[in-house]
Coordinates of C-alpha atoms in Angstrom, one line a residue:
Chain Y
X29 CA -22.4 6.8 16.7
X30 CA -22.8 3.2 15.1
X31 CA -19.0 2.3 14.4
X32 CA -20.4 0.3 11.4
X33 CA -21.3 4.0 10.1
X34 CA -18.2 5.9 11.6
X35 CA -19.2 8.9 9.1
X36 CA -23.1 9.4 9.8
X37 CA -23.7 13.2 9.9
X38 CA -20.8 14.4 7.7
X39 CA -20.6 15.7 4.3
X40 CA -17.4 14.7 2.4
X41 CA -17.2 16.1 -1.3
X42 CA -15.1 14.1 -3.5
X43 CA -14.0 14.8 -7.2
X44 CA -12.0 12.3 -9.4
X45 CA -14.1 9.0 -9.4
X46 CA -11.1 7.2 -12.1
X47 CA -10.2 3.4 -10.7
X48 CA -9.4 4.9 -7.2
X49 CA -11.8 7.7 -6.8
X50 CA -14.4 5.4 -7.4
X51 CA -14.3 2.3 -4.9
X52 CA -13.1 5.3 -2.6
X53 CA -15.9 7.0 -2.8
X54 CA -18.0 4.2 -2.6
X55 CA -16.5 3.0 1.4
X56 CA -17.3 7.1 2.4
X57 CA -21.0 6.3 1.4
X58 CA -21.0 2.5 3.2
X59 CA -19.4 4.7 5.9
X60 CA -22.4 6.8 6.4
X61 CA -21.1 10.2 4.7
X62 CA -23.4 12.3 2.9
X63 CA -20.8 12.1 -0.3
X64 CA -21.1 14.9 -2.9
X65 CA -19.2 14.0 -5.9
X66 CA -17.7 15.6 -9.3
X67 CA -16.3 14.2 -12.2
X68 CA -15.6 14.9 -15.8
X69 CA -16.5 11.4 -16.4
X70 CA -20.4 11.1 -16.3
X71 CA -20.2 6.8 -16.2
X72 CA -18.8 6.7 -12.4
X73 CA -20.7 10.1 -12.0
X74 CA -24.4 8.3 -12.5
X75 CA -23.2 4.8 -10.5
X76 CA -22.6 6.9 -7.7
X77 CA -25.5 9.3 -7.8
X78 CA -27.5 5.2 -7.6
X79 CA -25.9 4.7 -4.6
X80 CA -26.7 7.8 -2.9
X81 CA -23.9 10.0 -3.9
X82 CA -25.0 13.6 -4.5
X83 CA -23.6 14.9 -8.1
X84 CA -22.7 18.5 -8.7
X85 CA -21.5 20.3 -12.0
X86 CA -18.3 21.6 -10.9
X87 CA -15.9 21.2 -8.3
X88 CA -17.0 25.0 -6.5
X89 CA -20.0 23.5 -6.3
X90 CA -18.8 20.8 -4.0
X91 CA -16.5 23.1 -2.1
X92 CA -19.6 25.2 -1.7
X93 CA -22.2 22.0 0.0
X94 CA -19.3 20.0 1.7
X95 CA -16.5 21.1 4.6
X96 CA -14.4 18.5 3.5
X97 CA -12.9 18.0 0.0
X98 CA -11.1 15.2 -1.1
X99 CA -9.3 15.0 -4.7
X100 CA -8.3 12.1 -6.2
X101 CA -6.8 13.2 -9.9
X102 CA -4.7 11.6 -12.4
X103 CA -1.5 14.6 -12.1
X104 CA -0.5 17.4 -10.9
X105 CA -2.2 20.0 -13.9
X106 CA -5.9 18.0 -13.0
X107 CA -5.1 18.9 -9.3
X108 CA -4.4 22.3 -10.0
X109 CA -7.5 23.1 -12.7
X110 CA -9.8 21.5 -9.9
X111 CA -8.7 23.7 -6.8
X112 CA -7.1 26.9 -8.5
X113 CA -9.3 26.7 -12.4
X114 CA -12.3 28.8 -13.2
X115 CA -15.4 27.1 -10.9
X116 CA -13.0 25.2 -8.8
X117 CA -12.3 24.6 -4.9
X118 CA -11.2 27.8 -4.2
X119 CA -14.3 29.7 -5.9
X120 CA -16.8 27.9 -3.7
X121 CA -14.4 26.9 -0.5
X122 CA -16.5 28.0 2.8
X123 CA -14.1 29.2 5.6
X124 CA -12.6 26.8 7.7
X125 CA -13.0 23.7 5.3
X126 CA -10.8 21.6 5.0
X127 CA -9.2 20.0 1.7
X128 CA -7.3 16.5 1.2
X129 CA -5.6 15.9 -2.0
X130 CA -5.3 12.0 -2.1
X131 CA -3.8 11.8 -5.6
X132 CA 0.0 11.6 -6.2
X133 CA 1.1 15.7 -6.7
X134 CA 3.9 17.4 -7.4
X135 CA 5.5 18.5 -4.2
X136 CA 6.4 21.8 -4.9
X137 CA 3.1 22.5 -6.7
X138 CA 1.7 20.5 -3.9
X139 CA 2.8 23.6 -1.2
X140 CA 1.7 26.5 -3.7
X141 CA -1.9 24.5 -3.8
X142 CA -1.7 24.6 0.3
X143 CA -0.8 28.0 0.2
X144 CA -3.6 29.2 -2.2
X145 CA -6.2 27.2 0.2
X146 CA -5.2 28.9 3.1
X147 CA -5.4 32.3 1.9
X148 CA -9.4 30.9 0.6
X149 CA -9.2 30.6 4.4
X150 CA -9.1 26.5 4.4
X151 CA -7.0 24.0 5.8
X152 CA -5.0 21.6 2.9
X153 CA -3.5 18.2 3.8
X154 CA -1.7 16.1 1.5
X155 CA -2.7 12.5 1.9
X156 CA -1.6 10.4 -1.3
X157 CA -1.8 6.7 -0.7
X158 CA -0.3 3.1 -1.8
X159 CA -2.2 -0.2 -2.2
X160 CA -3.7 0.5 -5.5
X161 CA -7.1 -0.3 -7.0
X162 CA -7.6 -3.5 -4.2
X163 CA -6.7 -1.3 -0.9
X164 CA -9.2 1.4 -2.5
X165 CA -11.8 -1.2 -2.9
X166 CA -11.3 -2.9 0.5
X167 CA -10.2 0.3 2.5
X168 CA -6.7 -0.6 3.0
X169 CA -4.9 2.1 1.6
X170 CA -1.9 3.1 3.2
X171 CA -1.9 6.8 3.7
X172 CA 0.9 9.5 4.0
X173 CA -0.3 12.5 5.0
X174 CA 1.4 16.0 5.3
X175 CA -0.3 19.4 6.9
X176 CA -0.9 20.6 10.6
X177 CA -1.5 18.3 13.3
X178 CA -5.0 19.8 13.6
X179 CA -5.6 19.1 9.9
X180 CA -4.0 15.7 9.7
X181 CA -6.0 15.1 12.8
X182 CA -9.9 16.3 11.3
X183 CA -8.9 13.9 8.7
X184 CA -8.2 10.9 10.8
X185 CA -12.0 9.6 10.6
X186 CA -12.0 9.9 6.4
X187 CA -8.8 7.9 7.0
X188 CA -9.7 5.3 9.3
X189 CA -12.8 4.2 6.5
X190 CA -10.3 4.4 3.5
X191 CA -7.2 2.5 4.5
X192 CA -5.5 0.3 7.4
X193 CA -3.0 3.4 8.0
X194 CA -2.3 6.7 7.7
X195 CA 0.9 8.3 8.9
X196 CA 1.4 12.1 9.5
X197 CA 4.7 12.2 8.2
X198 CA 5.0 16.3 8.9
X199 CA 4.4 19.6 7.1
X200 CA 2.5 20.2 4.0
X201 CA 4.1 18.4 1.5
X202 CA 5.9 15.3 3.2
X203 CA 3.2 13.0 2.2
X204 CA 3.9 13.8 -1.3
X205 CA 7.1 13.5 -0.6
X206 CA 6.9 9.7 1.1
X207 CA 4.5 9.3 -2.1
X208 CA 7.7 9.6 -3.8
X209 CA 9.5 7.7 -1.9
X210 CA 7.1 4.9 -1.9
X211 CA 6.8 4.9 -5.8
X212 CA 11.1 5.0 -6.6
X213 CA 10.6 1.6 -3.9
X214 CA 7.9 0.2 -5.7
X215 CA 9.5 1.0 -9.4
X216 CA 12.5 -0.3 -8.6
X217 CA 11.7 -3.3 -6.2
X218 CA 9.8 -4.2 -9.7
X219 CA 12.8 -4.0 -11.6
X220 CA 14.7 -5.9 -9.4
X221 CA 11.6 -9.2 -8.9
X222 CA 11.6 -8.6 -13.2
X223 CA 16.0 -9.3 -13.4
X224 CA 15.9 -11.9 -10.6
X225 CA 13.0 -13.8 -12.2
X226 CA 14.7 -13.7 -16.2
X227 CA 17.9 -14.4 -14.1
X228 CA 16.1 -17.7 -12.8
X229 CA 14.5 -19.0 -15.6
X230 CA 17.5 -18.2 -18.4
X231 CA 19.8 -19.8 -15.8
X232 CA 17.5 -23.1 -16.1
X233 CA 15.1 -23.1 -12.8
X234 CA 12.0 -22.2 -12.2
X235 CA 10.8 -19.0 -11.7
X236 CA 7.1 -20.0 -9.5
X237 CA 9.7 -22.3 -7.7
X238 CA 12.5 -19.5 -7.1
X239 CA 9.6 -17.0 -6.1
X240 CA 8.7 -19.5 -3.6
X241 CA 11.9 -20.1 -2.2
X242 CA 12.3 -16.6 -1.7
X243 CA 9.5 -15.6 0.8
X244 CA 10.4 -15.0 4.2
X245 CA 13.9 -14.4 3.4
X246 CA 15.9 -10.8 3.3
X247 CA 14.4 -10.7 -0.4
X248 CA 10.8 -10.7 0.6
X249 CA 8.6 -8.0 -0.5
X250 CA 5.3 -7.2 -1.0
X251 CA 6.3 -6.7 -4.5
X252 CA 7.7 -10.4 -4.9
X253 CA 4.8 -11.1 -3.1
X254 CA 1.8 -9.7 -5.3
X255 CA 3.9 -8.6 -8.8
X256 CA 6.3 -11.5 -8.7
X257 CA 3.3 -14.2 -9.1
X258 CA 2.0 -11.7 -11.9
X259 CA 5.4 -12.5 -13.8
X260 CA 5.1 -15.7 -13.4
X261 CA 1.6 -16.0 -14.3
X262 CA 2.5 -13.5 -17.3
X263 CA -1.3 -11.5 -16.3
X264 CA -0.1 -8.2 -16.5
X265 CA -3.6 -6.8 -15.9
X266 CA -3.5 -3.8 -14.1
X267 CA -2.9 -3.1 -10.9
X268 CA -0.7 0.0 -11.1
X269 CA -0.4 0.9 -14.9
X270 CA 3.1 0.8 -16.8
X271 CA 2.5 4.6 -17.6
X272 CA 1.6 6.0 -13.7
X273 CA 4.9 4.4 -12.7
X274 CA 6.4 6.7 -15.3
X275 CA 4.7 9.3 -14.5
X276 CA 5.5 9.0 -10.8
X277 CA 9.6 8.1 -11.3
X278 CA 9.7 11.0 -13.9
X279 CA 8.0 13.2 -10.8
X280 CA 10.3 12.3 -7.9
X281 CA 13.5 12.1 -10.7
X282 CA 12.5 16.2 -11.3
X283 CA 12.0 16.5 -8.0
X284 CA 15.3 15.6 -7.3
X285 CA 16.9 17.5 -10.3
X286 CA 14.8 20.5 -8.6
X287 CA 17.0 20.1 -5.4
X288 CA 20.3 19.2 -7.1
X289 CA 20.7 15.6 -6.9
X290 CA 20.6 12.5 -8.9
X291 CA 19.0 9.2 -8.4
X292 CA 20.7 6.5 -10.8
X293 CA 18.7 3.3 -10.2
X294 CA 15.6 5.6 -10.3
X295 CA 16.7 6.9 -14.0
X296 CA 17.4 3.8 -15.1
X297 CA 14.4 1.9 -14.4
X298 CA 11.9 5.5 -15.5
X299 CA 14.1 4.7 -18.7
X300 CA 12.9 0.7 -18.7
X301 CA 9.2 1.9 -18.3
X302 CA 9.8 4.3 -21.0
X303 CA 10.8 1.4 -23.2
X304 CA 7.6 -0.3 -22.6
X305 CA 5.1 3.0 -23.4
X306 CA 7.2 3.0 -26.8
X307 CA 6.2 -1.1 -27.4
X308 CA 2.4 -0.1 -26.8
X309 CA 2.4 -1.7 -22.9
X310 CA 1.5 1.1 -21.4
X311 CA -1.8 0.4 -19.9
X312 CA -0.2 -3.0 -18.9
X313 CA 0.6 -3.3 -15.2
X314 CA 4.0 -2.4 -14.3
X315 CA 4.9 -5.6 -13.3
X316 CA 5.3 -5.8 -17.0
X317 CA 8.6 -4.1 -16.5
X318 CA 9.9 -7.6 -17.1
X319 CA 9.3 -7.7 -20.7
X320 CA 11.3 -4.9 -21.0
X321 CA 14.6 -7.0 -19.5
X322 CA 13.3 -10.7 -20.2
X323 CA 12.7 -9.4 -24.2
X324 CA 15.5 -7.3 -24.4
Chain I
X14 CA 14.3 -39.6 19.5
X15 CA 13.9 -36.0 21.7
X16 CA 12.6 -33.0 19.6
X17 CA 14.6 -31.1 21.1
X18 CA 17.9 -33.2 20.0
X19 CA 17.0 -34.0 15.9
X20 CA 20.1 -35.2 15.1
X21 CA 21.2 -37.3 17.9
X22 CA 23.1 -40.0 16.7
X23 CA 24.2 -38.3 13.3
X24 CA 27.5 -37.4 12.2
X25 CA 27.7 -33.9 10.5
X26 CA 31.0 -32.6 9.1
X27 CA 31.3 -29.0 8.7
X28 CA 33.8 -26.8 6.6
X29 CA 33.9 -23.2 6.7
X30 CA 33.7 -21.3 10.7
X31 CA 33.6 -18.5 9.5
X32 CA 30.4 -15.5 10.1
X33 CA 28.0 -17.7 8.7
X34 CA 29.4 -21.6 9.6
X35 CA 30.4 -21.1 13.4
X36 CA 26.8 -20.3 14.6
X37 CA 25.6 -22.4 12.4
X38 CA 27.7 -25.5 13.5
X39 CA 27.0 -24.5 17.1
X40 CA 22.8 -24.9 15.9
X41 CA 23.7 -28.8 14.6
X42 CA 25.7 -29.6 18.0
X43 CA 22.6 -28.1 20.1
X44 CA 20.6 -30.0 17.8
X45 CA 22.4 -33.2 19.2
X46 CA 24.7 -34.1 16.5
X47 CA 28.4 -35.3 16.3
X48 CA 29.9 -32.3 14.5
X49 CA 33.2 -32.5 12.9
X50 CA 34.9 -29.5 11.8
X51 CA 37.8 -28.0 9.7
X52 CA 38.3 -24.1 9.1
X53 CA 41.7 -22.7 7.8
X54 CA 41.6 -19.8 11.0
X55 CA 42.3 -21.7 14.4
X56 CA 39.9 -19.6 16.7
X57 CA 36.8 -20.9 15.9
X58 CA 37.8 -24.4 15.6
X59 CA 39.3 -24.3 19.5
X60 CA 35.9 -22.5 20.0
X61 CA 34.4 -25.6 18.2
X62 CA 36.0 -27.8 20.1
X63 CA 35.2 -26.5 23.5
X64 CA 31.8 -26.6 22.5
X65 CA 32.1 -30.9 21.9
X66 CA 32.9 -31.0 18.6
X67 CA 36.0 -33.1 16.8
X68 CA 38.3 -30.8 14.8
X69 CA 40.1 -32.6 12.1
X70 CA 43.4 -31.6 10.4
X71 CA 41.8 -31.5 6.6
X72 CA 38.6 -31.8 4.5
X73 CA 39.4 -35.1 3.3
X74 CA 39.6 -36.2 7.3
X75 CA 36.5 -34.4 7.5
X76 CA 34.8 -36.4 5.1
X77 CA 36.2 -39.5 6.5
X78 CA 34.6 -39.2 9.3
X79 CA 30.8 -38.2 8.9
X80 CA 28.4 -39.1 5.8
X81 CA 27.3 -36.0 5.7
X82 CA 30.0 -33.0 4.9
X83 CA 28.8 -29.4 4.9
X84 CA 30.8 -26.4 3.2
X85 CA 29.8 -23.0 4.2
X86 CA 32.7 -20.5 2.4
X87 CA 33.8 -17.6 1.3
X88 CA 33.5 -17.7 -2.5
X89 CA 33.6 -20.7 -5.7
X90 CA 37.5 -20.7 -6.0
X91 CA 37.6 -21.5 -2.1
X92 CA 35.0 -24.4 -2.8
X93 CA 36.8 -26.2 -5.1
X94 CA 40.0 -26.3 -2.9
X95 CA 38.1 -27.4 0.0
X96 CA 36.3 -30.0 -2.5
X97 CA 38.8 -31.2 -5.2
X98 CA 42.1 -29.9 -4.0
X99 CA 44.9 -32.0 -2.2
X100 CA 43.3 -33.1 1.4
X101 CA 40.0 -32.6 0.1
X102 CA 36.3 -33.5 0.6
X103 CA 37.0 -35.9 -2.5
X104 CA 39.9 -37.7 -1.4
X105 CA 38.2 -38.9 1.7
X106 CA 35.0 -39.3 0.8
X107 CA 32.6 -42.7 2.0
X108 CA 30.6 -44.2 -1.2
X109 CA 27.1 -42.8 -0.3
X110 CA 27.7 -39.9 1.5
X111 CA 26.1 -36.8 1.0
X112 CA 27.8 -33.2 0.3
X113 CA 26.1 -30.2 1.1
X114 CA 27.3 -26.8 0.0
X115 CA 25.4 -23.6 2.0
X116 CA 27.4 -20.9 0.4
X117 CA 27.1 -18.8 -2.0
X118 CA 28.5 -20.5 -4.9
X119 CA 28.5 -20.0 -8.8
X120 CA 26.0 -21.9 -10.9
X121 CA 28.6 -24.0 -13.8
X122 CA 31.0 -24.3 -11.0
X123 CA 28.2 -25.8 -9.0
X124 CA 27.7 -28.6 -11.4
X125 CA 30.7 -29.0 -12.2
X126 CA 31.5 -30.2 -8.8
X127 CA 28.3 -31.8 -8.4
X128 CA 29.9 -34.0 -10.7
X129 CA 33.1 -35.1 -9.2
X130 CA 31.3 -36.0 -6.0
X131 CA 28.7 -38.0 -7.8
X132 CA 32.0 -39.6 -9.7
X133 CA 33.3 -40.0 -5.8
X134 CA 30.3 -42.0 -5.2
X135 CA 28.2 -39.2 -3.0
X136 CA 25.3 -37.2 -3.3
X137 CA 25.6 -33.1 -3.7
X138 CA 23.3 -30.9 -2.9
X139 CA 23.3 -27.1 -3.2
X140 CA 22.1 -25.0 -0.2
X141 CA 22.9 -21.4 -0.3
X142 CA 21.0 -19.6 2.6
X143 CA 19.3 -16.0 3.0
X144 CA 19.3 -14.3 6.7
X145 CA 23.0 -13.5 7.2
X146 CA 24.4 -14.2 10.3
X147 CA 20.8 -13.5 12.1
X148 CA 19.2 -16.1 10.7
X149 CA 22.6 -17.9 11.2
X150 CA 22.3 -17.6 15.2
X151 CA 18.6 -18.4 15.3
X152 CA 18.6 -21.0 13.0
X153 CA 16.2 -19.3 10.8
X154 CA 17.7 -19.3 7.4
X155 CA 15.9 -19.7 4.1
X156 CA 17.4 -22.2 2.7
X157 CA 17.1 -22.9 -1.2
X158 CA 18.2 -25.9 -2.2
X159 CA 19.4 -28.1 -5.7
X160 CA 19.4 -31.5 -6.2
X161 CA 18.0 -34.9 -6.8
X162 CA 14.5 -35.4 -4.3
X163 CA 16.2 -38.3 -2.8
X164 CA 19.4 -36.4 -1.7
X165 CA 17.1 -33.0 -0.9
X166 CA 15.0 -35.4 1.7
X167 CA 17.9 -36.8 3.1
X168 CA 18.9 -33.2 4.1
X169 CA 15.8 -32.0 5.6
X170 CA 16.9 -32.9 9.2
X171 CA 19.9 -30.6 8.6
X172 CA 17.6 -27.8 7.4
X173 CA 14.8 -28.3 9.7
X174 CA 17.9 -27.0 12.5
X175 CA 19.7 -24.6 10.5
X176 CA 16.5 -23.0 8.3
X177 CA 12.5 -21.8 9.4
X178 CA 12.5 -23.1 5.5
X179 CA 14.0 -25.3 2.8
X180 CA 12.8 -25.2 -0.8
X181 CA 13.6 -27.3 -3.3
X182 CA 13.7 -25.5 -6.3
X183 CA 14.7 -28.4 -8.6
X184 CA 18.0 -30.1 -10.1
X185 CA 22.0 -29.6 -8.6
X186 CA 22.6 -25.7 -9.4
X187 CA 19.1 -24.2 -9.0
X188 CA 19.5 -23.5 -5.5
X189 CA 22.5 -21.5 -6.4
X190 CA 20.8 -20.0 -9.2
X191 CA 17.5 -18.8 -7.1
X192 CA 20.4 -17.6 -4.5
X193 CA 21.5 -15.8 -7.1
X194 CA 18.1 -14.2 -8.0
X195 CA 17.9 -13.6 -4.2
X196 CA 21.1 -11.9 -3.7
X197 CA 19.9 -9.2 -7.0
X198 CA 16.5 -8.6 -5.1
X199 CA 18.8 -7.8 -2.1
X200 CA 21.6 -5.8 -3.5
X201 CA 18.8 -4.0 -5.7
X202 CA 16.3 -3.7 -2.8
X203 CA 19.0 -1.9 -0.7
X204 CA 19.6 0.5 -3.5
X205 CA 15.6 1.5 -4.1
X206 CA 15.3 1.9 0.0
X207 CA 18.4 4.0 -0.3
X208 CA 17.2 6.4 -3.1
X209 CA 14.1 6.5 -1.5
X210 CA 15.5 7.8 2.3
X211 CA 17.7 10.1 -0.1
X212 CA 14.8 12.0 -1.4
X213 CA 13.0 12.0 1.5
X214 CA 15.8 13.4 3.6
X215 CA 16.9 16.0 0.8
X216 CA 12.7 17.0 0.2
X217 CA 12.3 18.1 3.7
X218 CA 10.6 15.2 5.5
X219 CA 12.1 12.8 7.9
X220 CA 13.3 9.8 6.5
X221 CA 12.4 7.7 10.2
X222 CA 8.7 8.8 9.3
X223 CA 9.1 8.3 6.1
X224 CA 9.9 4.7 5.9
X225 CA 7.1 4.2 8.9
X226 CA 4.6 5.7 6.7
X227 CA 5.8 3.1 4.1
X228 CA 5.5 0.2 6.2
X229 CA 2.6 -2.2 4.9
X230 CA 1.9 -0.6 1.7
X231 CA 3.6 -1.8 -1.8
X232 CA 7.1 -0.8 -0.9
X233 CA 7.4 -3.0 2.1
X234 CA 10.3 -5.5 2.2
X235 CA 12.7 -6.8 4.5
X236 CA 14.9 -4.7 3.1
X237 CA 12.6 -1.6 4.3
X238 CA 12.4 -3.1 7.3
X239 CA 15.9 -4.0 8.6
X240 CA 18.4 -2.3 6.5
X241 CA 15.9 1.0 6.4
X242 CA 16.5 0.7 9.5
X243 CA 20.0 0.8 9.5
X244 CA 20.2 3.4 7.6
X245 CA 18.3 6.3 9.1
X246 CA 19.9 4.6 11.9
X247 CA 23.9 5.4 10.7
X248 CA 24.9 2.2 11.7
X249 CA 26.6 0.0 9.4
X250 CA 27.6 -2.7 11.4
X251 CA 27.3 -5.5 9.3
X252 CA 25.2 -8.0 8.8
X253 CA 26.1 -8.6 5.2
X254 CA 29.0 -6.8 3.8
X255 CA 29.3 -4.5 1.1
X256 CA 32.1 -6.8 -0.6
X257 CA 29.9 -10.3 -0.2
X258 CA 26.9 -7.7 -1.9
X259 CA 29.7 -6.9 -4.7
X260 CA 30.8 -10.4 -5.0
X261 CA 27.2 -11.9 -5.4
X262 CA 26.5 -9.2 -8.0
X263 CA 28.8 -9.6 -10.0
X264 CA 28.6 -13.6 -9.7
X265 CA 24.8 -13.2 -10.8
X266 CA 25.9 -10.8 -14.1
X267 CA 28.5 -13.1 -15.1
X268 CA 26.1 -16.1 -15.0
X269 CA 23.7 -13.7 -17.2
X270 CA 26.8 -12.5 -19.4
X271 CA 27.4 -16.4 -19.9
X272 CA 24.0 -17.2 -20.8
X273 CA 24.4 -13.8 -23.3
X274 CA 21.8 -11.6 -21.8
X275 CA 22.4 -8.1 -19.4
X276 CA 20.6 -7.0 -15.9
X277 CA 20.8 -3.3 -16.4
X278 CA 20.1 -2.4 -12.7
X279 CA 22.2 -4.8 -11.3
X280 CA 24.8 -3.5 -13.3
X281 CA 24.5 -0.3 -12.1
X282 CA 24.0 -1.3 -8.8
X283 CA 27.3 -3.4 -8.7
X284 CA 29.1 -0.3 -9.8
X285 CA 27.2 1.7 -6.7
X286 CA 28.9 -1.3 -4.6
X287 CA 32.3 -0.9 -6.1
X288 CA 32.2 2.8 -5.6
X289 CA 31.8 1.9 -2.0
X290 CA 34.5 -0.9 -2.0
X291 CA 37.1 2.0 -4.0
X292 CA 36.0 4.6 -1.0
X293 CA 37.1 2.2 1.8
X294 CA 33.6 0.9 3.0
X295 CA 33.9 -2.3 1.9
X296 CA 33.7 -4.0 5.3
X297 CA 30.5 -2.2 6.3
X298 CA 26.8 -3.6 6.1
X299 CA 26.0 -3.0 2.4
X300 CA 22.9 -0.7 3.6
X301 CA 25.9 1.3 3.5
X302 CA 25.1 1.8 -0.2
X303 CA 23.0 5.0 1.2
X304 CA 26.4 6.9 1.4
X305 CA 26.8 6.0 -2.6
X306 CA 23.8 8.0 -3.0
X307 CA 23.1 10.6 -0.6
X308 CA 27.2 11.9 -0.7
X309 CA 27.1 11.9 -4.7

């Protein structure tokens, strides 16, 4: 095996090809996979049929010419009309494939969609990731990935040419569920660059200059890092949109109201994003979350 | 001059011995400087002074005998007795000499006493630090720091022992106020990583994996890193303290509520703290705050 083509040989379906699906699909093919793909969008459909993808009319189909079947969908209903809908996964799944769901699901729906594999007679992992649009270009995703060891284990190659990490945090389900975690941290570490920064510059400094003098210290984070300089550059190109981080706090905040517990800082800040859908910024990136504290 | 010894030759007074100020007076006399101290509790000074330095009855005898006076205390009201009260910094203070205050202190207050010593005939500078009483012992504080270029350079051989870096944001007070800014990224940080291990834990999945899976995507922080830690750990040896989280809080919404705006999750989070401080935890690390959540 050439390691510059650590995929030669294999057929990987993929359906979703939106801002991540896309460049995602894209390193599988540099990677040597034969990738079959499905989409309901037919613009990403015919880019990647020019660069040697193989397009199919529904998701069955793709279940039915690949042993490996990735989605990468906008929410938990598009997850669950592509495996469960009529000509979906499970119509065409051959036994003993194996199906990743790298999009960010519900976690409860997440085990029923396991379960319903299984009885097709496939394996399910779920594998959602962080890094956004640039780790899916570059292949530096970081992945979380629930299932079997054996599962989590035939996926480790698909891994290795998407992102820098994957970790098999346990069962089916706990990657969602470190999904979760990951976006209430990214939300809120947001919130908190977006107060620190209006703090600075109301107060009189400079917010570039207070950014700077942050790094390295206990308030470091990749989120000061990469969405502080979009503050204070004011380019709130996305990125991570304004209405995913919505979607995703709303997600873990019923996820939590499902097991009987709240999560104040996480209600407070879904309720900040909320603010900014209602003032038309929703397709801003959520670093924009400062507008919604700087403005208010 | 040896590299090793920086401040050979130098005179360096120092106020404050307490969590923060003894290691870091121990770093200026290993860096070779003639270290004069005053603290109001007598077991650090005798520790001082076993270690070569000169203790000194008062802050005024302090400032009598070094050109350069450092304060590193507890909170503003503290400052201004150690700066303008009777035996202080003021009363014996050499025309020229520079004042340099490395705690946390409030922004107006700041310039206010900026003032006096500039009235005295010194320089001020503010210095508050990030990297608690780790970066204390290791001399690797960030270090943000106010005030004119002239008195900032004149500093930097101080730093360069005490701090792996210095900023200078801009004028007297913006090192407080990007302290400030810091100390909301912390407290705030603390509380996303904490509802974050909360979920995890109450979803099913381990919250050790869980934050491993997390490491090097979007979420990453210090925070992630080292108070994470701490918490899946259970150990809440501090490190910074819940109250010193409370008290910074609330410094940085009375700044905002002086300059007429509100910090909605630093609000909350402050009230998260007090909750803490009201259940008798207030001497614990303030990772702590994951027992405000998870025990809700």
């Amino acid at each position: 095996m050439n390691s510059g083509m650590p995929l030669a040989g294999t057929d990987v379906g993929f359906i979703g090809l939106g801002l991540m699906g896309r460049p995602m699909s894209l390193n599988l093919l540099a990677a040597g996979a034969r990738v079959i793909v499905h989409s309901r969008s037919p613009d990403p459909v015919q880019e990647l049929a020019e660069a040697g993808a193989v397009p199919v009319s529904s998701p069955a189909s793709v279940a039915a010419k690949a042993d490996t079947v990735i989605t990468m969908l906008p929410d938990t209903p598009a997850v669950e009309t592509v495996l469960l809908g009529t000509g979906g996964v499970v119509e065409g799944l051959k036994p003993g494939s194996l199906v990743i769901d790298m999009g960010t699901t519900g976690v409860m729906a997440t085990r029923d969609f396991a379960a319903a594999i299984e009885k097709a007679g496939g394996a399910y992992v779920d594998a959602p990731v962080s890094g956004g649009t640039i780790g899916a270009g570059d292949g530096t995703l970081v992945i979380m990935a629930g299932g079997s060891g054996e599962a989590v284990a035939r996926a480790r190659a698909i891994f290795g040419v998407l992102g820098s990490r994957a970790t098999h945090v346990g069962a089916v389900g706990t990657g969602q569920v470190a999904k979760a975690a990951n976006q209430v941290i990214v939300g809120l570490n947001i919130g908190a660059v977006a107060e620190a920064l209006t703090l600075a510059a109301k107060a009189g400094a400079d917010p570039a200059k207070v950014r700077e003098a942050l790094r390295g210290g206990f308030a470091d984070s990749r989120i000061l890092e990469v969405h502080g300089q979009r503050m204070v550059d004011g380019d709130f190109r996305p990125g991570g949109k304004v209405t995913t981080q919505f979607k995703d706090l709303t997600q873990a905040l019923e996820l939590a109201a499902e097991l009987g517990f709240s999560l104040p800082a996480t209600a407070l800040n879904r309720d900040l994003y909320a603010r900014l859908i209602e003032a038309g910024h929703g397709d801003l990136d959520h670093s924009a979350l400062i507008k919604a504290i700087a403005e208010d």
